[in-house]
Short mmCIF file of C-alpha atoms and ligand atoms in Angstrom, two decimals:
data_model
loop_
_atom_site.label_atom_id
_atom_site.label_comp_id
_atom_site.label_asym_id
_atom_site.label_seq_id
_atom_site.Cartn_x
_atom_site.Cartn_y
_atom_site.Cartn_z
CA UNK A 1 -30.57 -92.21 -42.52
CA UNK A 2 -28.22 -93.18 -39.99
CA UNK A 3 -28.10 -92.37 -36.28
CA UNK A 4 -24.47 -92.72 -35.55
CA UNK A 5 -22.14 -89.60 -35.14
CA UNK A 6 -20.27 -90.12 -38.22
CA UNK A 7 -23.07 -90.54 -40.15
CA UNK A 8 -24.45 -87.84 -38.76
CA UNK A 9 -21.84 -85.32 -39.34
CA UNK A 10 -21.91 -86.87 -43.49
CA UNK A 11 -25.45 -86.59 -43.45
CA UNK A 12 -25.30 -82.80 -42.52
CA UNK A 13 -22.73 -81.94 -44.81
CA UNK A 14 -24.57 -83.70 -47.54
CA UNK A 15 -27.73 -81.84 -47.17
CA UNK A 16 -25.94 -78.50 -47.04
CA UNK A 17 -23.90 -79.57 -50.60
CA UNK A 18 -26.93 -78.47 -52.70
CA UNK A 19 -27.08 -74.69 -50.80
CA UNK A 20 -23.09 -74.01 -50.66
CA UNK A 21 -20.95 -72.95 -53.49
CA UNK A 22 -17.75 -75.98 -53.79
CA UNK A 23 -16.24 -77.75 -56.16
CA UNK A 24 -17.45 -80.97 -56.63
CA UNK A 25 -14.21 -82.35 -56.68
CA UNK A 26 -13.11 -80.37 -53.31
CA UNK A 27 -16.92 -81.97 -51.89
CA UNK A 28 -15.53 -85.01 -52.02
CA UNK A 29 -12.22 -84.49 -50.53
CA UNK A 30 -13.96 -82.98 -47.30
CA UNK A 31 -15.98 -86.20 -46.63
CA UNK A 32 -12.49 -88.02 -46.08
CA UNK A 33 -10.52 -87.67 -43.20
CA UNK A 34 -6.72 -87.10 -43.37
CA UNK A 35 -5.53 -89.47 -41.04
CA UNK A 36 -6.73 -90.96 -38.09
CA UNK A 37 -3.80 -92.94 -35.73
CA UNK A 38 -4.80 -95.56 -33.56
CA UNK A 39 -2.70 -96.16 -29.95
CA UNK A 40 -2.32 -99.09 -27.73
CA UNK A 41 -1.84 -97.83 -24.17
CA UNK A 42 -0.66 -100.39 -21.42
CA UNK A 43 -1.06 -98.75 -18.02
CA UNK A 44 -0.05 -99.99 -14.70
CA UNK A 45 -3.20 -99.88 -12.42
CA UNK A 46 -2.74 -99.35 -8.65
CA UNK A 47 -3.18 -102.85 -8.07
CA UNK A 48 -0.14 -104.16 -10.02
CA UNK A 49 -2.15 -105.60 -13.23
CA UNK A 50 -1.91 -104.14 -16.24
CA UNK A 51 -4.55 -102.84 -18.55
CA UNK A 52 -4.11 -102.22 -22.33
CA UNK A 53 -6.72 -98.89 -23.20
CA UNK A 54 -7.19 -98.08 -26.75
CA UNK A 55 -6.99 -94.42 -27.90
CA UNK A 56 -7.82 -92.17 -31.33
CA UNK A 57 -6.47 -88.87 -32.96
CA UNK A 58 -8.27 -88.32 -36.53
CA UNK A 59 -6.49 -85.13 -38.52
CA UNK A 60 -10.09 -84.83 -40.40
CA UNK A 61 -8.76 -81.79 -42.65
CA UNK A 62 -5.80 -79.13 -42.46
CA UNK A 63 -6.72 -76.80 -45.26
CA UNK A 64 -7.39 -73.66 -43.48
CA UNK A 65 -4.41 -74.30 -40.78
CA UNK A 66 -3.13 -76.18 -37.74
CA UNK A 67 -5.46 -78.98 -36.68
CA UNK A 68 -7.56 -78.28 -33.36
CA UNK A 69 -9.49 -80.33 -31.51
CA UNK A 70 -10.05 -82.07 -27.54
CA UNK A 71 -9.64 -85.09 -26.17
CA UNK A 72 -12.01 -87.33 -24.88
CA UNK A 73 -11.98 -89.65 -21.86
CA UNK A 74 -14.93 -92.04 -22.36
CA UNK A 75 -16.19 -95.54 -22.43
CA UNK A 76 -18.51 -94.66 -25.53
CA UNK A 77 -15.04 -93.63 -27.69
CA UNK A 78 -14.84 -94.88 -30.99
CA UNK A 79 -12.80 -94.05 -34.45
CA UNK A 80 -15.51 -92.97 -36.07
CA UNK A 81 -16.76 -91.11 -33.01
CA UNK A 82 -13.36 -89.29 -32.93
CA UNK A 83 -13.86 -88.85 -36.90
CA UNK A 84 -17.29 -87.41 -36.87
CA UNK A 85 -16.12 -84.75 -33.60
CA UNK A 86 -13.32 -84.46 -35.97
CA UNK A 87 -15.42 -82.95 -38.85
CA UNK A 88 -17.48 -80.92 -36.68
CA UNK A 89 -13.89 -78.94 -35.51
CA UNK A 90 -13.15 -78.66 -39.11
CA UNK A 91 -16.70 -76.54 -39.95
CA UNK A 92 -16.86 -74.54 -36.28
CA UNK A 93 -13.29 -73.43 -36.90
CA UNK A 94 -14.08 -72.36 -40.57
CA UNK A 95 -17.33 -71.22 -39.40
CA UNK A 96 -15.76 -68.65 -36.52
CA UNK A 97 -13.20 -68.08 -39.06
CA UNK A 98 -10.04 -69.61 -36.89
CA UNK A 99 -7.26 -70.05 -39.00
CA UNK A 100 -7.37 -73.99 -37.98
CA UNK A 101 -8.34 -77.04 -39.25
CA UNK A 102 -10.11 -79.48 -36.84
CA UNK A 103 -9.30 -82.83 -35.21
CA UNK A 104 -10.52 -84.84 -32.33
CA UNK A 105 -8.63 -87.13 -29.81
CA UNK A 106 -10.45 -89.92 -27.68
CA UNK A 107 -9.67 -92.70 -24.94
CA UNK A 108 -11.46 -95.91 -24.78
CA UNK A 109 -12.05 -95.55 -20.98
CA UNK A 110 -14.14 -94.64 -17.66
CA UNK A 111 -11.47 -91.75 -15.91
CA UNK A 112 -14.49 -92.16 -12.75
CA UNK A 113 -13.16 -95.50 -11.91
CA UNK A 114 -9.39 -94.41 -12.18
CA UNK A 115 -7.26 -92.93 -9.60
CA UNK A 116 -5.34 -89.80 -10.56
CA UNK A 117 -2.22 -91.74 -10.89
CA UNK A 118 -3.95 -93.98 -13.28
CA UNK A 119 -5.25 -90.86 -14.93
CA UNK A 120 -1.50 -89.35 -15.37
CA UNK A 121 -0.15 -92.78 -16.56
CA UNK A 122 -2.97 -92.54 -19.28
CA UNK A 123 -2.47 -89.11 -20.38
CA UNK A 124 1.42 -88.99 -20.26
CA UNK A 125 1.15 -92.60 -22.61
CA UNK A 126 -1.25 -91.26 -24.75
CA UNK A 127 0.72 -88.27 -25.51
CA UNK A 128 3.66 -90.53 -26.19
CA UNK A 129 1.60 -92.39 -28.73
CA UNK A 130 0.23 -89.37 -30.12
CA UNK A 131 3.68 -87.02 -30.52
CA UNK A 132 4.65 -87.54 -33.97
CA UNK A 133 1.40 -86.10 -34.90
CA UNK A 134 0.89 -83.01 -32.90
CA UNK A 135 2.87 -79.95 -31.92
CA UNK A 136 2.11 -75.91 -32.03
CA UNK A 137 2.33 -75.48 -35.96
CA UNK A 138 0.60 -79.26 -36.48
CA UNK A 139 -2.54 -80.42 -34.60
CA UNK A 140 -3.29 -78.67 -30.59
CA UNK A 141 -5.09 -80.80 -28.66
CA UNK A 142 -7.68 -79.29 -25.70
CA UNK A 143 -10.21 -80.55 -23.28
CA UNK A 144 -13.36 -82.63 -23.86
CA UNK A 145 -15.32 -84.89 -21.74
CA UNK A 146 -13.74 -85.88 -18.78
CA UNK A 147 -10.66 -84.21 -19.36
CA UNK A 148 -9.41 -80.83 -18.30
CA UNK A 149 -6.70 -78.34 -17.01
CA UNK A 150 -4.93 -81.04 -15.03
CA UNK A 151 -4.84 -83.57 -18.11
CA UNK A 152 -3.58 -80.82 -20.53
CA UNK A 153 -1.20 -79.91 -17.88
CA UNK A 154 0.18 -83.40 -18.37
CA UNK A 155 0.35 -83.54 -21.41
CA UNK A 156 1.91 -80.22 -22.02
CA UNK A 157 4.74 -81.36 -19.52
CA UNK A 158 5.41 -84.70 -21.67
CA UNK A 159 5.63 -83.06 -24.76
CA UNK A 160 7.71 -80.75 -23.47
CA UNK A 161 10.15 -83.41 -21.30
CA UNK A 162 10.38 -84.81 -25.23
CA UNK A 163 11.45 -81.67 -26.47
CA UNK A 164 14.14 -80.73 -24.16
CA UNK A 165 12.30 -77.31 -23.25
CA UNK A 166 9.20 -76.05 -22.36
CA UNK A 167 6.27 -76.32 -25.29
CA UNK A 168 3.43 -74.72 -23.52
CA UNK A 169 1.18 -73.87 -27.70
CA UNK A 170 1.48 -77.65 -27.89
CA UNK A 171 -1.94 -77.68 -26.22
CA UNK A 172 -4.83 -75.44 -24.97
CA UNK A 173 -7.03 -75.56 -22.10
CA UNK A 174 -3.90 -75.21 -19.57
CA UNK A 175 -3.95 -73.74 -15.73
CA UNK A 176 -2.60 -70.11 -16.16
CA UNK A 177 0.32 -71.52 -14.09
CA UNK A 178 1.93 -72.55 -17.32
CA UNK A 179 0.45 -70.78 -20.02
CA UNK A 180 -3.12 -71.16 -19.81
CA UNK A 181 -5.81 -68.04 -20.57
CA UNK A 182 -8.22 -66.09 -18.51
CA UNK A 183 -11.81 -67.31 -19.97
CA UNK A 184 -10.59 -70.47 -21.12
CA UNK A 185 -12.31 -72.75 -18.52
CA UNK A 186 -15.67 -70.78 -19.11
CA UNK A 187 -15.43 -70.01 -22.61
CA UNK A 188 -17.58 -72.75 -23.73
CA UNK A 189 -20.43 -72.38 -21.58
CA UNK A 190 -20.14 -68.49 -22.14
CA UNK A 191 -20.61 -69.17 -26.07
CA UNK A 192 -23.34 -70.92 -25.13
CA UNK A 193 -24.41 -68.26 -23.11
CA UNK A 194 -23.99 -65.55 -25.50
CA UNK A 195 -25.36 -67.01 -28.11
CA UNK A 196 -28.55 -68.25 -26.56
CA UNK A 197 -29.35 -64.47 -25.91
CA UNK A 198 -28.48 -63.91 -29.73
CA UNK A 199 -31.00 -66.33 -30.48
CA UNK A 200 -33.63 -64.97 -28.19
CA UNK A 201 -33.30 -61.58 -29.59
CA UNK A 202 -33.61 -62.66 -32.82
CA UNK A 203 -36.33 -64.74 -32.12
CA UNK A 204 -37.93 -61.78 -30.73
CA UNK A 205 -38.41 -62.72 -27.18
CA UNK A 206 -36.94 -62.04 -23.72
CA UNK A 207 -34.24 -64.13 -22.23
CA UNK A 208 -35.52 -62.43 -18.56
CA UNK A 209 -37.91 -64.86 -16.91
CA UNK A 210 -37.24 -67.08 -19.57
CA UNK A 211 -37.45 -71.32 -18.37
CA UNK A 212 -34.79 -72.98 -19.36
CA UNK A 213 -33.47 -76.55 -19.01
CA UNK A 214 -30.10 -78.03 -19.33
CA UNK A 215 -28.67 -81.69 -19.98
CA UNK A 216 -25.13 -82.30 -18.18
CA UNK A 217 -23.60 -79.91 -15.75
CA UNK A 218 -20.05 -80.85 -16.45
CA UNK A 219 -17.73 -77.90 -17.68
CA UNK A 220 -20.08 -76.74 -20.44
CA UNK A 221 -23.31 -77.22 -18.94
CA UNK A 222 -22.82 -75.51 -15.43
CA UNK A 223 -21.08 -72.30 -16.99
CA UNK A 224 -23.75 -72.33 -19.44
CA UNK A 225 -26.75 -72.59 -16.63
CA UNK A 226 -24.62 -70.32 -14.34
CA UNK A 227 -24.64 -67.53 -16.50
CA UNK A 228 -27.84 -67.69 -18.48
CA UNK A 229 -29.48 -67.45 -14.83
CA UNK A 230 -27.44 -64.37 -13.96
CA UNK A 231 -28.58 -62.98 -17.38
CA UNK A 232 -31.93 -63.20 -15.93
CA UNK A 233 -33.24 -66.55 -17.18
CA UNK A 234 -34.87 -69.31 -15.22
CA UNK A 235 -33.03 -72.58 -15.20
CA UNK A 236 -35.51 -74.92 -14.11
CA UNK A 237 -34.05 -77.92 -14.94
CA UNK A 238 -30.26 -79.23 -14.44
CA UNK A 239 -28.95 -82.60 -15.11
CA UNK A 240 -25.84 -85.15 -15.30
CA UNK A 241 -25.07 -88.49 -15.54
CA UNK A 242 -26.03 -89.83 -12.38
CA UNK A 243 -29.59 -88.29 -12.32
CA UNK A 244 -31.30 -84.22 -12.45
CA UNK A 245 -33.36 -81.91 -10.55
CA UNK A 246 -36.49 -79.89 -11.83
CA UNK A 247 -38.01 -76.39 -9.81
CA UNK A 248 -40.49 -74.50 -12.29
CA UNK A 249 -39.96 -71.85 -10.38
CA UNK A 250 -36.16 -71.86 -11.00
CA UNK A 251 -32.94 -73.84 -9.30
CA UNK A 252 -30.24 -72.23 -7.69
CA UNK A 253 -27.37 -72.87 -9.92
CA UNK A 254 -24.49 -72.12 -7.34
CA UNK A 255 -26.19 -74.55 -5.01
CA UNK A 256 -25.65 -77.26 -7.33
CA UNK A 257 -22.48 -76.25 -8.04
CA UNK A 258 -21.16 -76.55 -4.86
CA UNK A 259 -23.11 -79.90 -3.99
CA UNK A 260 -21.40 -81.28 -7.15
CA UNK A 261 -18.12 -79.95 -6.06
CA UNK A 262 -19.13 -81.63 -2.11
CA UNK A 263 -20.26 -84.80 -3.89
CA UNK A 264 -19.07 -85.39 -7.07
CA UNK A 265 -22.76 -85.86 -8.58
CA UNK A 266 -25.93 -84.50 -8.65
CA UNK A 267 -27.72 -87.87 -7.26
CA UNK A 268 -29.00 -87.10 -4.02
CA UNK A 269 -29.46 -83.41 -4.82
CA UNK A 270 -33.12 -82.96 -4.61
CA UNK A 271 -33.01 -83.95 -1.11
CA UNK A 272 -30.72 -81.44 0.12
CA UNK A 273 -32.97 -78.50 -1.83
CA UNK A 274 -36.31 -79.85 -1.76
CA UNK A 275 -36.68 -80.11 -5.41
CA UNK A 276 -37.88 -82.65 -7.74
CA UNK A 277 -35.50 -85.35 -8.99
CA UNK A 278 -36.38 -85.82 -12.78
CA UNK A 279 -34.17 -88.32 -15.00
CA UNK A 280 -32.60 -87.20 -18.49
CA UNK A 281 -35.62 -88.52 -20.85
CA UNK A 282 -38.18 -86.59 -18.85
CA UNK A 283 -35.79 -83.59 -18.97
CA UNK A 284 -35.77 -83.11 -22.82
CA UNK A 285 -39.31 -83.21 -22.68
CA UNK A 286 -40.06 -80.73 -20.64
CA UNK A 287 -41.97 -77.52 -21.59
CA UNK A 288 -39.42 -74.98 -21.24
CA UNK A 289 -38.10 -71.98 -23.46
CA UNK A 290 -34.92 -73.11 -24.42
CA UNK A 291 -33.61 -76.62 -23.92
CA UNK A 292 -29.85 -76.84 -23.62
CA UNK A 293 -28.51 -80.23 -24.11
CA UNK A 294 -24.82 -79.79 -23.08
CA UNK A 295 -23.59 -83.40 -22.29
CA UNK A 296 -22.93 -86.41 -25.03
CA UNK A 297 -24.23 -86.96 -28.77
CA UNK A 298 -27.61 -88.51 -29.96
CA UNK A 299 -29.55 -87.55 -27.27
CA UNK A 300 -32.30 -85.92 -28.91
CA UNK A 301 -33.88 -88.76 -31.06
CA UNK A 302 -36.57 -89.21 -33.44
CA UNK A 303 -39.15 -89.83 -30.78
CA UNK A 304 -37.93 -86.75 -28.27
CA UNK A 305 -38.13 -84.74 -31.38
CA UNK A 306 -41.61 -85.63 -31.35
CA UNK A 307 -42.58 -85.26 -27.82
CA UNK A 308 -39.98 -82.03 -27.12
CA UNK A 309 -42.09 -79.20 -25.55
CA UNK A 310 -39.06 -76.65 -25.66
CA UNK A 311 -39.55 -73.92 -28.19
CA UNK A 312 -36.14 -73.93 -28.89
CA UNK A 313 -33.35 -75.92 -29.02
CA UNK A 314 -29.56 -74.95 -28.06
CA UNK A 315 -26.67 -77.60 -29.19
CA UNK A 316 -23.80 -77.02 -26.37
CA UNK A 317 -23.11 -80.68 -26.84
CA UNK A 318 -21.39 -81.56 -29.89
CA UNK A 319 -24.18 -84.10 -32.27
CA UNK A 320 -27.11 -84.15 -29.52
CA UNK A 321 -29.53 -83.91 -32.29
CA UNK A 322 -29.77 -87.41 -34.60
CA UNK A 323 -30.47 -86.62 -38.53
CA UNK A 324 -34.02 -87.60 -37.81
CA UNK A 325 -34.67 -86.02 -35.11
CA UNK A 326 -33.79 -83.10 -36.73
CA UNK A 327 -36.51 -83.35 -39.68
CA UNK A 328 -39.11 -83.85 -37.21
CA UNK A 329 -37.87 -80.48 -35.41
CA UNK A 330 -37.59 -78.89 -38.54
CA UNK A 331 -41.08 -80.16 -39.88
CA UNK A 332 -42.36 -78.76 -36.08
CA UNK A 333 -40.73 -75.33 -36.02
CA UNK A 334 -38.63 -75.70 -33.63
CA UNK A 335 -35.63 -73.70 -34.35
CA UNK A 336 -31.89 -75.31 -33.32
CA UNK A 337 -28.89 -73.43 -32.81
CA UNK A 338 -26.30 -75.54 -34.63
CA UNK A 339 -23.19 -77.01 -31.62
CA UNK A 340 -20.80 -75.76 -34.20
CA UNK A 341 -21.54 -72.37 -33.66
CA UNK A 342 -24.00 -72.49 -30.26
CA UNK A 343 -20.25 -74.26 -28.47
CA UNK A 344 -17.51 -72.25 -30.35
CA UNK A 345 -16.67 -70.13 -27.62
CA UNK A 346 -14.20 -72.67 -26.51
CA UNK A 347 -12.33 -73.27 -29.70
CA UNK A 348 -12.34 -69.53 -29.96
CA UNK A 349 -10.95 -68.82 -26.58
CA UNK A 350 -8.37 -71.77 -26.99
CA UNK A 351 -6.92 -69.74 -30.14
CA UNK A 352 -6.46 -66.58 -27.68
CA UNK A 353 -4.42 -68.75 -25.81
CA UNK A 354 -2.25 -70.12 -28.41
CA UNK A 355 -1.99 -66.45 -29.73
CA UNK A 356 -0.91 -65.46 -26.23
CA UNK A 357 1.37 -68.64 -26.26
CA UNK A 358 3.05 -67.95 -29.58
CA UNK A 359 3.33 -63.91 -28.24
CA UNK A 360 4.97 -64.47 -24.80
CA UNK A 361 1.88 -62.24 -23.95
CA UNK A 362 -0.98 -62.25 -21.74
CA UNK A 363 -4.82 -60.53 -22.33
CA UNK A 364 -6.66 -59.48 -19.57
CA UNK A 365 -10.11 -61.55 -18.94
CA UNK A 366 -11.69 -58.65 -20.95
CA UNK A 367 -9.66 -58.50 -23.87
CA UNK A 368 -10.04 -62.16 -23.77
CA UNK A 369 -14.21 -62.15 -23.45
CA UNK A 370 -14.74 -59.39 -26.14
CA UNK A 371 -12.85 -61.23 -28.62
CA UNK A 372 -14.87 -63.82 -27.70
CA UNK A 373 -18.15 -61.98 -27.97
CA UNK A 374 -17.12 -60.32 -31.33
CA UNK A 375 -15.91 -63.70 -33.35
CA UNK A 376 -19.31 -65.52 -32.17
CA UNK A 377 -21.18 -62.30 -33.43
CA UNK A 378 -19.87 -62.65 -36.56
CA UNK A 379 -20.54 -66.25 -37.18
CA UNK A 380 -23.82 -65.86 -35.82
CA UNK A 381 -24.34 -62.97 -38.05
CA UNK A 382 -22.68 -65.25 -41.06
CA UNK A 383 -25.26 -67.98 -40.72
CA UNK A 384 -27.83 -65.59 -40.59
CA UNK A 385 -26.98 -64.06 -43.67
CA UNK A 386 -26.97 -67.87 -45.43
CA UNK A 387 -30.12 -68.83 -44.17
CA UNK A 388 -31.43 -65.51 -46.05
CA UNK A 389 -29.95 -65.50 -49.03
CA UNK A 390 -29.81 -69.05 -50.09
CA UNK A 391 -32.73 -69.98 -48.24
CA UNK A 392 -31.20 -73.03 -46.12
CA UNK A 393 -34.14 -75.06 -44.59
CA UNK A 394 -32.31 -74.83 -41.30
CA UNK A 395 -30.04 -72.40 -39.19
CA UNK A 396 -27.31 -76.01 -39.21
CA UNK A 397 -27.26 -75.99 -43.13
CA UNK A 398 -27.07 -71.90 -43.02
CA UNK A 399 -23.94 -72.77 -40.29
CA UNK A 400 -22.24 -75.06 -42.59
CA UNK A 401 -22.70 -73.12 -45.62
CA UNK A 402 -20.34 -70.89 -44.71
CA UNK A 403 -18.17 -73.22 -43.32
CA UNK A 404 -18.08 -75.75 -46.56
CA UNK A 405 -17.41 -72.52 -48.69
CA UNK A 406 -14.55 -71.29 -46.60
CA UNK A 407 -12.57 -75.07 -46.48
CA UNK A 408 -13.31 -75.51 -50.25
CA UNK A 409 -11.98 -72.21 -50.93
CA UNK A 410 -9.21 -72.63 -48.89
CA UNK A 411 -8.48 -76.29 -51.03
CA UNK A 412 -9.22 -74.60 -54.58
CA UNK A 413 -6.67 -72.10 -53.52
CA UNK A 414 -4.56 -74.54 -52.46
CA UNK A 415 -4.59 -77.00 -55.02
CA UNK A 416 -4.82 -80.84 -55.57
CA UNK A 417 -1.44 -82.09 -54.47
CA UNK A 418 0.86 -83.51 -56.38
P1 NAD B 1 -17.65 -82.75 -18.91
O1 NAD B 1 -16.97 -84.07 -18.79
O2 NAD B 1 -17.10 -81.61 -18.13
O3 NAD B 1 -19.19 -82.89 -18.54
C1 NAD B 1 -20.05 -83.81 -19.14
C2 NAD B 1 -21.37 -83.80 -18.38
O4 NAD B 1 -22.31 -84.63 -19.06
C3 NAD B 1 -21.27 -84.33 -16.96
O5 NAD B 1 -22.14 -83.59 -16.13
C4 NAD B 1 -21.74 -85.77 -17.11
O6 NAD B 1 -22.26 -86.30 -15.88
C5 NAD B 1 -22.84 -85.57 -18.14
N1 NAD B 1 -23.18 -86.80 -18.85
C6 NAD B 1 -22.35 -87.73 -19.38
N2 NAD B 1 -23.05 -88.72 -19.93
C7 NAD B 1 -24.36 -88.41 -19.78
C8 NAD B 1 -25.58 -89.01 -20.16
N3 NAD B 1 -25.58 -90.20 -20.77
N4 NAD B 1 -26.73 -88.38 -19.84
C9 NAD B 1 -26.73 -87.21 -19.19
N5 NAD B 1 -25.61 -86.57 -18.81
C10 NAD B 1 -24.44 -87.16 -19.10
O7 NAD B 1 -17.67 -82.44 -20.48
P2 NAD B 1 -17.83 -81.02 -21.17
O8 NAD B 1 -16.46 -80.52 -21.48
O9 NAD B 1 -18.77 -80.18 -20.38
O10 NAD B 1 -18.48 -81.43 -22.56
C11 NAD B 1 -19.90 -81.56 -22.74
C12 NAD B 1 -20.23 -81.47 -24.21
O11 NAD B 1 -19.77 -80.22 -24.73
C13 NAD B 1 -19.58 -82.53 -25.10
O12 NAD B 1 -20.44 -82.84 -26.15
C14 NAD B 1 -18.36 -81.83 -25.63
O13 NAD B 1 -17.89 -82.39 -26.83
C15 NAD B 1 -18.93 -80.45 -25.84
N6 NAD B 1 -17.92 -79.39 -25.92
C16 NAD B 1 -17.03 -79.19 -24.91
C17 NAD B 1 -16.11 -78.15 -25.02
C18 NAD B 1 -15.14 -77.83 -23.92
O14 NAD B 1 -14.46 -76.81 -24.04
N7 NAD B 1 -15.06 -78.59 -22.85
C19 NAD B 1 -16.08 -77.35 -26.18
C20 NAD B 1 -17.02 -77.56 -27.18
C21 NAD B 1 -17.94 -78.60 -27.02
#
């Protein structure tokens, strides 16, 4: 058993095999990647030197469509990080039924200690070095950690200075300025949202009054806090990188909000509201409802699986749970809405754009959020149905049940080329 997000993502499709209905032969294709590309990218810092940052794009399968998948700005990037985020596009895709295949895109870097011209340089070279391998009908990049509207704005305007005209399907995640969606910039944390109160209903119990705690409040995690509390929840505890804040008696979300937005972090926050400061580890294991982590992978480890007081668990992050910890969950009843379906909302909502993109046509915000709403019912529904009938130990191998089965089809369908 391995801890690492590769293995991770292996180790889940492995133990879903025995439960889904593929070809043996068409098993083993889905454990490769297609290609992963590997760029060199000198940038001119502000001071004059130069710095050489290494970035990823892994095409991990194509069967079902065009690849999809963000890009990530972070020191902890890797190729087989990349791979494994890679593979988990490829099942939340199948599993919301997108007609896309998945990808992932990554930069060996810390965008905190970079000016925004040094951010620009970086994500105009990267899309250089990337080019040949994406466009509308090919591979769409979209946000991830640390990267956003501004950074897909760039990048849309480089592949487009390339092309000789404007290119806006080339990517998702853009300002509506130049072809973005309503929703798109809360879609994720909406998903997450939405199908928290799924779970919670089919759990039997009420979301109102119910505690809740979150792990990073970066684009997922505050949409997701911010509108679980309007729903009628309790967020009690909030966190990010720099440090969190715990109230049992519930934070004010838009507070924190608008201290991050004042102060780029949440350090420093429980002084200005007179709550208690309370430091990631500490945060997992509080006893809460529904814990929500919504920042980076591997978070939730063997031994927080075996001191987590949450009765459920709510993946907005993409791998928080380790293989192992997930046994000891399983063995404890705790119940764990898969990431590839819990965060779909904003793979979904990024497909509305590029529908929009491809249409010269725009949805209203509530076209845009009932699509949204319907395609994670169905999923959610899908997995459901799995878990019953083939009796999956787990709502994650129910979720990639259905996901394995639609890529294999797809590749028995398609053939073994030549
Ligand atoms: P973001 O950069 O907007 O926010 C990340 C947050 O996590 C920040 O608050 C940061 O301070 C915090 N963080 C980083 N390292 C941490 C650590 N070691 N401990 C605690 N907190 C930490 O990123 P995001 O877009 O919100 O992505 C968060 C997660 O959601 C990632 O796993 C990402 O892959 C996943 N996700 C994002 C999207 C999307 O549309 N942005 C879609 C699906 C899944």
């Amino acid at each position: 058993m391995t801890d690492d997000a590769l293995g991770n993502m292996l180790a889940q499709m492995e133990a879903a095999e025995p439960y889904a209905d593929v070809d043996e032969g068409v098993f083993e294709r889905l454990k490769h990647p297609e290609r992963t590309l590997k760029v060199s990218l000198p940038i001119e810092r502000d001071d004059g030197s130069v710095e050489v940052y290494e970035g990823f794009r892994c095409q991990f399968d194509s069967a079902r469509g065009p690849y999809k998948g963000g890009i990530r700005y972070h020191p902890g990037v890797s190729m087989d990080e990349v791979t494994a985020l890679a593979g988990w596009m490829t099942w939340k895709t199948a599993l919301v039924d997108l007609p896309y295949g998945g990808a992932k895109g990554g930069v060996v870097c810390d965008p905190t200690e970079m000016s925004r011209r040094e951010r620009e340089s970086l994500t105009r070279r990267y899309t250089e070095g990337i080019r040949r391998m994406i466009g509308p009908d090919v591979d769409v990049p979209a946000p991830d950690i640390n990267t956003g509207q501004q950074e897909m704005a760039w990048l849309m305007d480089t592949y487009s200075m390339y092309g000789g005209y404007v290119i806006p399907d080339v990517v998702t995640g853009k300002p509506i300025e130049v072809g973005g969606t309503a929703g798109r910039v809360e879609a994720t944390g909406r998903g997450v949202a939405i199908t928290t109160r799924r779970m919670f209903e089919y759990l039997d119990r009420d979301l109102d009054g119910a505690t809740v705690a979150v792990q990073g409040f970066g684009n997922v995690g505050s949409v997701t806090a911010r509108l679980l509390s309007s729903m009628g929840a309790d967020v009690v505890a909030v966190s990010d990188v720099s440090g969190g804040v715990h109230d049992p008696d519930g934070l004010d979300v838009m507070d924190i909000e608008r201290y991050i937005s004042e102060n780029g972090v949440m350090a420093g926050y429980e002084d200005d509201a007179a709550a208690d400061a309370i430091d990631n580890d500490h945060l997992l294991r509080l006893d809460v409802d529904a814990l929500i982590p919504a920042a980076i992978e591997n978070v939730i480890t063997e031994s927080v699986a075996e001191e987590l007081r949450a009765d459920l668990v709510v993946e907005a992050a993409n791998g928080p749970t380790t293989v192992a910890a997930d046994a000891v969950l399983r063995e404890r009843d705790v119940p764990v809405l898969p990431d590839i379906l819990a965060n779909a909302g904003g793979v979904i909502v990024s497909y509305l754009e590029w529908v929009q993109n491809s249409q010269q046509y725009s949805w209203s915000l509530q076209e845009v959020n009932d699509d949204l709403e319907l395609k994670l019912a169905r999923g959610f529904d899908e997995m459901l149905d799995a878990y019953t009938a083939r009796e999956t130990p787990d709502l994650r191998t129910a979720a990639y049940v259905v996901a394995l089965e639609r890529v294999g089809k797809a590749h028995e369908i398609r053939g073994l080329f030549p």
